[in-house]
mmCIF file of C-alpha atoms in Angstrom:
data_model
loop_
_atom_site.group_PDB
_atom_site.id
_atom_site.type_symbol
_atom_site.label_atom_id
_atom_site.label_comp_id
_atom_site.label_asym_id
_atom_site.label_seq_id
_atom_site.Cartn_x
_atom_site.Cartn_y
_atom_site.Cartn_z
ATOM 1 C CA MET A 6 49.231 100.332 66.068
ATOM 2 C CA ASP A 7 46.145 98.410 64.938
ATOM 3 C CA TYR A 8 44.542 95.831 67.167
ATOM 4 C CA ASP A 9 46.144 92.483 66.201
ATOM 5 C CA GLY A 10 42.979 90.419 66.921
ATOM 6 C CA VAL A 11 44.344 88.552 69.981
ATOM 7 C CA GLY A 12 41.404 87.156 71.913
ATOM 8 C CA ARG A 13 38.566 84.751 71.396
ATOM 9 C CA THR A 14 37.798 85.332 67.697
ATOM 10 C CA VAL A 15 41.070 84.443 66.003
ATOM 11 C CA ARG A 16 43.702 81.766 65.446
ATOM 12 C CA ASN A 17 44.035 78.677 67.671
ATOM 13 C CA GLY A 18 43.802 78.465 71.381
ATOM 14 C CA LEU A 19 47.103 79.135 73.175
ATOM 15 C CA ASN A 20 48.224 80.852 76.318
ATOM 16 C CA PHE A 21 51.455 82.876 76.179
ATOM 17 C CA THR A 22 53.200 84.075 79.298
ATOM 18 C CA GLU A 23 56.312 86.206 79.787
ATOM 19 C CA ARG A 24 57.363 85.233 83.264
ATOM 20 C CA GLY A 25 58.851 88.657 84.160
ATOM 21 C CA PHE A 26 61.723 89.274 86.555
ATOM 22 C CA GLY A 27 62.248 91.800 89.304
ATOM 23 C CA VAL A 28 60.550 95.074 88.374
ATOM 24 C CA ARG A 29 59.437 93.695 84.989
ATOM 25 C CA ALA A 30 55.907 92.322 85.626
ATOM 26 C CA ALA A 31 54.666 89.038 84.209
ATOM 27 C CA LEU A 32 52.658 89.438 81.040
ATOM 28 C CA GLY A 33 49.915 86.999 79.935
ATOM 29 C CA CYS A 34 48.247 86.671 76.627
ATOM 30 C CA SER A 35 45.205 84.445 76.344
ATOM 31 C CA ASP A 36 44.632 83.574 72.643
ATOM 32 C CA ARG A 37 41.830 81.107 72.738
ATOM 33 C CA GLY A 38 39.932 81.548 69.472
ATOM 34 C CA HIS A 39 38.876 78.509 67.447
ATOM 35 C CA THR A 40 39.398 75.985 70.323
ATOM 36 C CA ALA A 41 37.087 72.987 70.084
ATOM 37 C CA VAL A 42 35.693 73.782 73.558
ATOM 38 C CA SER A 43 34.560 77.214 72.391
ATOM 39 C CA SER A 44 32.174 75.682 69.912
ATOM 40 C CA LEU A 45 30.417 73.511 72.573
ATOM 41 C CA LYS A 46 26.597 73.938 72.594
ATOM 42 C CA PRO A 47 23.996 72.785 75.022
ATOM 43 C CA ARG A 48 22.839 69.128 74.678
ATOM 44 C CA GLU A 49 26.108 67.984 73.302
ATOM 45 C CA ILE A 50 27.362 66.429 76.505
ATOM 46 C CA ASP A 51 25.382 63.836 78.409
ATOM 47 C CA TRP A 52 25.423 65.366 81.847
ATOM 48 C CA GLU A 53 22.815 63.024 83.223
ATOM 49 C CA THR A 54 25.151 60.124 82.679
ATOM 50 C CA ILE A 55 28.199 61.915 84.251
ATOM 51 C CA PHE A 56 26.290 63.151 87.365
ATOM 52 C CA GLY A 57 23.467 60.678 87.621
ATOM 53 C CA LYS A 58 24.999 57.365 86.639
ATOM 54 C CA GLU A 59 28.834 57.637 86.872
ATOM 55 C CA GLY A 60 28.834 59.260 90.214
ATOM 56 C CA ALA A 61 30.831 62.439 89.735
ATOM 57 C CA ARG A 62 30.942 64.359 93.022
ATOM 58 C CA TRP A 63 32.264 67.758 92.003
ATOM 59 C CA PHE A 64 31.852 69.932 88.931
ATOM 60 C CA HIS A 65 34.265 72.840 88.305
ATOM 61 C CA THR A 66 34.343 75.521 85.593
ATOM 62 C CA GLY A 67 34.955 79.209 85.411
ATOM 63 C CA GLY A 68 34.982 82.623 83.757
ATOM 64 C CA ILE A 69 37.547 81.744 81.154
ATOM 65 C CA PHE A 70 35.409 78.976 79.715
ATOM 66 C CA CYS A 71 32.305 81.231 79.733
ATOM 67 C CA ALA A 72 34.142 83.997 77.899
ATOM 68 C CA LEU A 73 34.993 81.755 74.928
ATOM 69 C CA SER A 74 31.832 82.122 72.999
ATOM 70 C CA GLU A 75 28.094 82.925 73.014
ATOM 71 C CA THR A 76 27.257 79.299 73.766
ATOM 72 C CA THR A 77 29.759 78.359 76.450
ATOM 73 C CA PRO A 78 27.819 80.134 79.227
ATOM 74 C CA GLU A 79 24.685 78.129 78.221
ATOM 75 C CA VAL A 80 26.731 74.874 78.473
ATOM 76 C CA ALA A 81 28.022 75.792 81.933
ATOM 77 C CA ILE A 82 24.453 76.609 83.217
ATOM 78 C CA GLU A 83 23.113 73.346 81.639
ATOM 79 C CA ALA A 84 25.826 71.401 83.435
ATOM 80 C CA MET A 85 25.258 73.237 86.796
ATOM 81 C CA GLU A 86 21.552 72.582 86.665
ATOM 82 C CA CYS A 87 22.113 68.922 86.229
ATOM 83 C CA ALA A 88 24.808 68.743 88.850
ATOM 84 C CA ARG A 89 22.579 70.474 91.464
ATOM 85 C CA LYS A 90 19.769 68.083 90.524
ATOM 86 C CA HIS A 91 21.998 65.129 91.532
ATOM 87 C CA GLY A 92 23.567 66.796 94.624
ATOM 88 C CA VAL A 93 26.919 67.397 92.924
ATOM 89 C CA VAL A 94 28.982 70.313 94.359
ATOM 90 C CA VAL A 95 29.499 73.102 91.834
ATOM 91 C CA SER A 96 32.591 75.350 92.009
ATOM 92 C CA TYR A 97 33.389 78.222 89.746
ATOM 93 C CA ASP A 98 36.528 80.381 89.409
ATOM 94 C CA LEU A 99 35.593 83.866 88.288
ATOM 95 C CA ASN A 100 38.927 84.226 86.487
ATOM 96 C CA TYR A 101 38.446 87.589 84.601
ATOM 97 C CA ARG A 102 40.381 88.013 81.492
ATOM 98 C CA ASP A 103 39.926 91.342 79.763
ATOM 99 C CA SER A 104 41.320 90.116 76.453
ATOM 100 C CA LEU A 105 38.686 87.418 76.201
ATOM 101 C CA TRP A 106 35.731 89.569 77.154
ATOM 102 C CA ARG A 107 36.832 92.533 75.002
ATOM 103 C CA SER A 108 35.025 91.443 71.809
ATOM 104 C CA PHE A 109 32.174 89.918 73.852
ATOM 105 C CA GLY A 110 30.726 92.945 75.537
ATOM 106 C CA GLY A 111 33.495 93.796 77.992
ATOM 107 C CA LYS A 112 33.000 94.003 81.710
ATOM 108 C CA LYS A 113 29.255 94.751 81.290
ATOM 109 C CA ARG A 114 28.722 91.497 79.487
ATOM 110 C CA ALA A 115 31.098 89.606 81.953
ATOM 111 C CA GLN A 116 28.834 90.839 84.840
ATOM 112 C CA GLU A 117 25.608 89.849 83.052
ATOM 113 C CA VAL A 118 26.917 86.397 82.412
ATOM 114 C CA ASN A 119 28.482 85.796 85.818
ATOM 115 C CA ARG A 120 25.620 87.146 87.869
ATOM 116 C CA ARG A 121 23.342 84.859 85.908
ATOM 117 C CA ILE A 122 25.672 81.882 86.728
ATOM 118 C CA ALA A 123 26.296 82.712 90.399
ATOM 119 C CA PRO A 124 23.073 81.378 91.848
ATOM 120 C CA TYR A 125 23.994 77.820 90.686
ATOM 121 C CA VAL A 126 27.429 78.038 92.484
ATOM 122 C CA ASP A 127 28.288 76.314 95.820
ATOM 123 C CA VAL A 128 31.986 77.232 95.980
ATOM 124 C CA MET A 129 32.998 80.540 94.398
ATOM 125 C CA LEU A 130 36.647 81.408 93.840
ATOM 126 C CA GLY A 131 38.216 84.708 92.684
ATOM 127 C CA ASN A 132 40.593 87.492 93.643
ATOM 128 C CA GLU A 133 39.587 91.106 94.188
ATOM 129 C CA GLU A 134 39.724 92.029 90.496
ATOM 130 C CA ASP A 135 37.549 89.023 89.639
ATOM 131 C CA PHE A 136 34.754 90.032 92.130
ATOM 132 C CA SER A 137 34.882 93.577 91.013
ATOM 133 C CA ALA A 138 34.980 93.024 87.238
ATOM 134 C CA THR A 139 32.635 90.026 86.965
ATOM 135 C CA LEU A 140 30.151 90.478 89.815
ATOM 136 C CA GLY A 141 30.320 94.248 90.380
ATOM 137 C CA TYR A 142 31.506 94.197 93.973
ATOM 138 C CA GLU A 143 34.164 96.697 95.179
ATOM 139 C CA VAL A 144 36.709 95.538 97.685
ATOM 140 C CA PRO A 145 37.529 98.503 100.021
ATOM 141 C CA GLY A 146 41.068 99.306 100.722
ATOM 142 C CA THR A 147 42.736 97.953 97.511
ATOM 143 C CA ASN A 148 44.963 100.232 95.577
ATOM 144 C CA ASP A 149 44.692 101.146 91.875
ATOM 145 C CA HIS A 150 47.292 98.498 90.887
ATOM 146 C CA LEU A 151 45.564 95.707 92.921
ATOM 147 C CA SER A 152 49.079 94.899 94.261
ATOM 148 C CA ALA A 153 47.806 93.917 97.676
ATOM 149 C CA LEU A 154 44.655 92.716 99.368
ATOM 150 C CA ASP A 155 43.792 93.252 103.026
ATOM 151 C CA PRO A 156 42.031 90.118 104.301
ATOM 152 C CA GLU A 157 39.768 92.235 106.444
ATOM 153 C CA ALA A 158 38.565 94.178 103.356
ATOM 154 C CA PHE A 159 37.864 90.920 101.531
ATOM 155 C CA LYS A 160 35.929 89.657 104.528
ATOM 156 C CA ARG A 161 33.779 92.786 104.493
ATOM 157 C CA MET A 162 32.947 92.245 100.784
ATOM 158 C CA ILE A 163 32.124 88.619 101.310
ATOM 159 C CA GLY A 164 29.509 89.604 103.939
ATOM 160 C CA LYS A 165 27.744 91.451 100.985
ATOM 161 C CA VAL A 166 28.251 88.702 98.515
ATOM 162 C CA VAL A 167 26.698 85.899 100.551
ATOM 163 C CA ASN A 168 23.673 87.956 101.223
ATOM 164 C CA ASP A 169 23.037 88.151 97.456
ATOM 165 C CA PHE A 170 24.098 84.569 96.416
ATOM 166 C CA PRO A 171 23.811 81.173 98.077
ATOM 167 C CA PHE A 172 27.546 80.379 98.242
ATOM 168 C CA LYS A 173 28.603 77.828 100.809
ATOM 169 C CA VAL A 174 32.254 78.620 100.304
ATOM 170 C CA VAL A 175 33.989 81.714 99.090
ATOM 171 C CA ALA A 176 37.814 81.700 98.776
ATOM 172 C CA THR A 177 40.629 83.853 97.361
ATOM 173 C CA THR A 178 44.356 83.893 97.261
ATOM 174 C CA LEU A 179 46.128 86.784 98.918
ATOM 175 C CA ARG A 180 49.005 88.090 96.851
ATOM 176 C CA LYS A 181 51.175 91.053 97.311
ATOM 177 C CA ALA A 182 53.552 91.361 94.366
ATOM 178 C CA THR A 183 56.703 93.013 95.637
ATOM 179 C CA THR A 184 58.400 92.144 92.470
ATOM 180 C CA ALA A 185 57.623 89.611 89.618
ATOM 181 C CA THR A 186 59.841 87.109 91.319
ATOM 182 C CA ARG A 187 59.077 87.716 94.995
ATOM 183 C CA ASN A 188 55.498 87.770 96.267
ATOM 184 C CA ASP A 189 53.795 87.490 99.643
ATOM 185 C CA TRP A 190 51.329 84.660 99.287
ATOM 186 C CA GLY A 191 48.442 83.400 101.386
ATOM 187 C CA ALA A 192 44.797 82.645 101.044
ATOM 188 C CA VAL A 193 41.430 83.095 102.969
ATOM 189 C CA CYS A 194 38.284 80.942 102.860
ATOM 190 C CA TYR A 195 34.716 81.709 104.092
ATOM 191 C CA TYR A 196 32.787 78.622 105.058
ATOM 192 C CA GLU A 197 29.611 78.218 107.170
ATOM 193 C CA GLY A 198 29.769 81.871 108.567
ATOM 194 C CA ASN A 199 33.424 81.623 109.546
ATOM 195 C CA PHE A 200 36.702 82.756 107.886
ATOM 196 C CA HIS A 201 39.743 80.456 107.750
ATOM 197 C CA GLN A 202 43.096 82.053 106.713
ATOM 198 C CA ALA A 203 46.152 80.110 105.546
ATOM 199 C CA LYS A 204 49.648 80.800 106.591
ATOM 200 C CA ASN A 205 51.015 83.869 104.918
ATOM 201 C CA ARG A 206 54.305 83.060 103.078
ATOM 202 C CA GLU A 207 56.259 86.376 102.891
ATOM 203 C CA ASN A 208 58.841 86.819 100.072
ATOM 204 C CA LEU A 209 57.865 83.653 98.333
ATOM 205 C CA GLU A 210 60.325 83.135 95.443
ATOM 206 C CA ILE A 211 58.455 82.840 92.141
ATOM 207 C CA PHE A 212 59.727 80.889 89.134
ATOM 208 C CA ASP A 213 56.520 81.079 87.126
ATOM 209 C CA ARG A 214 53.471 82.557 88.712
ATOM 210 C CA VAL A 215 51.071 81.076 86.092
ATOM 211 C CA GLY A 216 48.966 78.332 87.623
ATOM 212 C CA GLY A 217 49.058 79.448 91.237
ATOM 213 C CA GLY A 218 45.448 80.323 91.416
ATOM 214 C CA ASP A 219 44.314 77.088 89.636
ATOM 215 C CA SER A 220 46.531 75.010 91.974
ATOM 216 C CA PHE A 221 45.115 76.855 94.977
ATOM 217 C CA ALA A 222 41.594 75.908 93.681
ATOM 218 C CA SER A 223 42.424 72.260 93.169
ATOM 219 C CA GLY A 224 44.111 72.010 96.637
ATOM 220 C CA LEU A 225 41.103 73.514 98.301
ATOM 221 C CA ILE A 226 38.761 71.290 96.437
ATOM 222 C CA TYR A 227 40.909 68.260 97.277
ATOM 223 C CA GLY A 228 40.616 69.090 100.961
ATOM 224 C CA PHE A 229 36.903 69.240 100.971
ATOM 225 C CA LEU A 230 36.528 66.125 98.772
ATOM 226 C CA ALA A 231 38.837 64.260 101.270
ATOM 227 C CA GLY A 232 36.493 65.135 104.158
ATOM 228 C CA LYS A 233 38.979 67.685 105.695
ATOM 229 C CA ASP A 234 37.821 70.820 107.508
ATOM 230 C CA ALA A 235 37.882 74.245 105.922
ATOM 231 C CA GLN A 236 41.213 75.296 107.626
ATOM 232 C CA TRP A 237 42.975 72.237 106.331
ATOM 233 C CA ALA A 238 41.453 72.786 102.796
ATOM 234 C CA VAL A 239 42.575 76.370 102.595
ATOM 235 C CA GLU A 240 46.119 75.505 103.950
ATOM 236 C CA CYS A 241 46.251 72.730 101.319
ATOM 237 C CA GLY A 242 45.220 75.067 98.473
ATOM 238 C CA ALA A 243 47.735 77.791 99.540
ATOM 239 C CA ALA A 244 50.649 75.277 99.822
ATOM 240 C CA HIS A 245 49.740 73.695 96.438
ATOM 241 C CA GLY A 246 49.602 77.127 94.817
ATOM 242 C CA ALA A 247 52.919 78.031 96.192
ATOM 243 C CA LEU A 248 54.517 74.805 94.894
ATOM 244 C CA ALA A 249 52.961 75.360 91.424
ATOM 245 C CA MET A 250 54.735 78.685 91.128
ATOM 246 C CA THR A 251 58.172 76.915 91.579
ATOM 247 C CA THR A 252 57.868 75.065 88.317
ATOM 248 C CA PRO A 253 57.309 76.313 84.703
ATOM 249 C CA GLY A 254 53.908 76.323 83.064
ATOM 250 C CA ASP A 255 50.444 76.313 84.518
ATOM 251 C CA THR A 256 50.083 72.601 85.213
ATOM 252 C CA THR A 257 51.175 71.476 88.621
ATOM 253 C CA MET A 258 53.990 69.083 88.998
ATOM 254 C CA ALA A 259 53.676 68.693 92.799
ATOM 255 C CA THR A 260 52.817 65.512 94.516
ATOM 256 C CA LEU A 261 50.519 65.120 97.539
ATOM 257 C CA ASP A 262 53.560 64.300 99.737
ATOM 258 C CA GLU A 263 55.228 67.598 98.643
ATOM 259 C CA VAL A 264 52.141 69.525 99.425
ATOM 260 C CA LEU A 265 51.795 67.995 102.888
ATOM 261 C CA HIS A 266 55.562 68.669 103.345
ATOM 262 C CA VAL A 267 55.070 72.422 102.657
ATOM 263 C CA MET A 268 51.921 72.494 104.815
ATOM 264 C CA LYS A 269 54.014 71.390 107.766
ATOM 265 C CA SER A 270 56.270 74.406 107.087
ATOM 266 C CA ALA A 271 59.202 72.018 106.465
ATOM 267 C CA GLY A 272 62.249 73.654 104.911
ATOM 268 C CA ALA A 273 63.646 73.259 101.469
ATOM 269 C CA ARG A 274 66.506 70.901 102.512
ATOM 270 C CA ILE A 275 67.078 68.230 99.873
ATOM 271 C CA VAL A 276 65.101 65.043 100.267
ATOM 272 C CA ARG A 277 67.089 61.912 99.427
#
């Protein structure tokens, strides 16, 4: 069968996901070619106004954006340089997607781009595959299918990572996919020399797993922006990610009250 061109060079930007069920794994297809954001070039966005005048406190981007074209990594670096100049926190989700990098130099190019970006990052997010594929770090103890991650193995890898890059925070979700619809779910966060681990939710029922990682990131970021400590932030991220996977699509539908409810380990009894 000929390659159908799915990736960053063709058609219009969409994301397709087959949710999977039981032993049938979820299947994602990132079809991002010709999106407006992929055509962005440096000096097209007034970062000085955003960070210097309007008072933005946090800038977040990631590996999917930087895989869209030759110019998007340059836009990300331009934004990060300006953000750091104004004391704005920079976070980055490594988010490796093979189908996006395939026509852009593959893993070798992904590592070149991401290792160039990493020195600008304060808060680095990613799972074991992300750190391996995009930064070249091996996580000891993971199996060939990346179906489970030992928190202790991740901690050992982080010890190496923070010696190479000036990250203030490194965080990841901990997922063991027993089936497509039942996962163990947790998270761990490195901050100021200490590790903070969220409650592990065994046999979490999954409706649509897409968006769990992004929702973890936004919950973690919310915690830090709200002035909470690292343990609260990682618990917030893990709870928000769990909730996001109970609804269809990759955009969270959870409210702050719902996240706080789950953080308190409250049950699923109906709220009237």
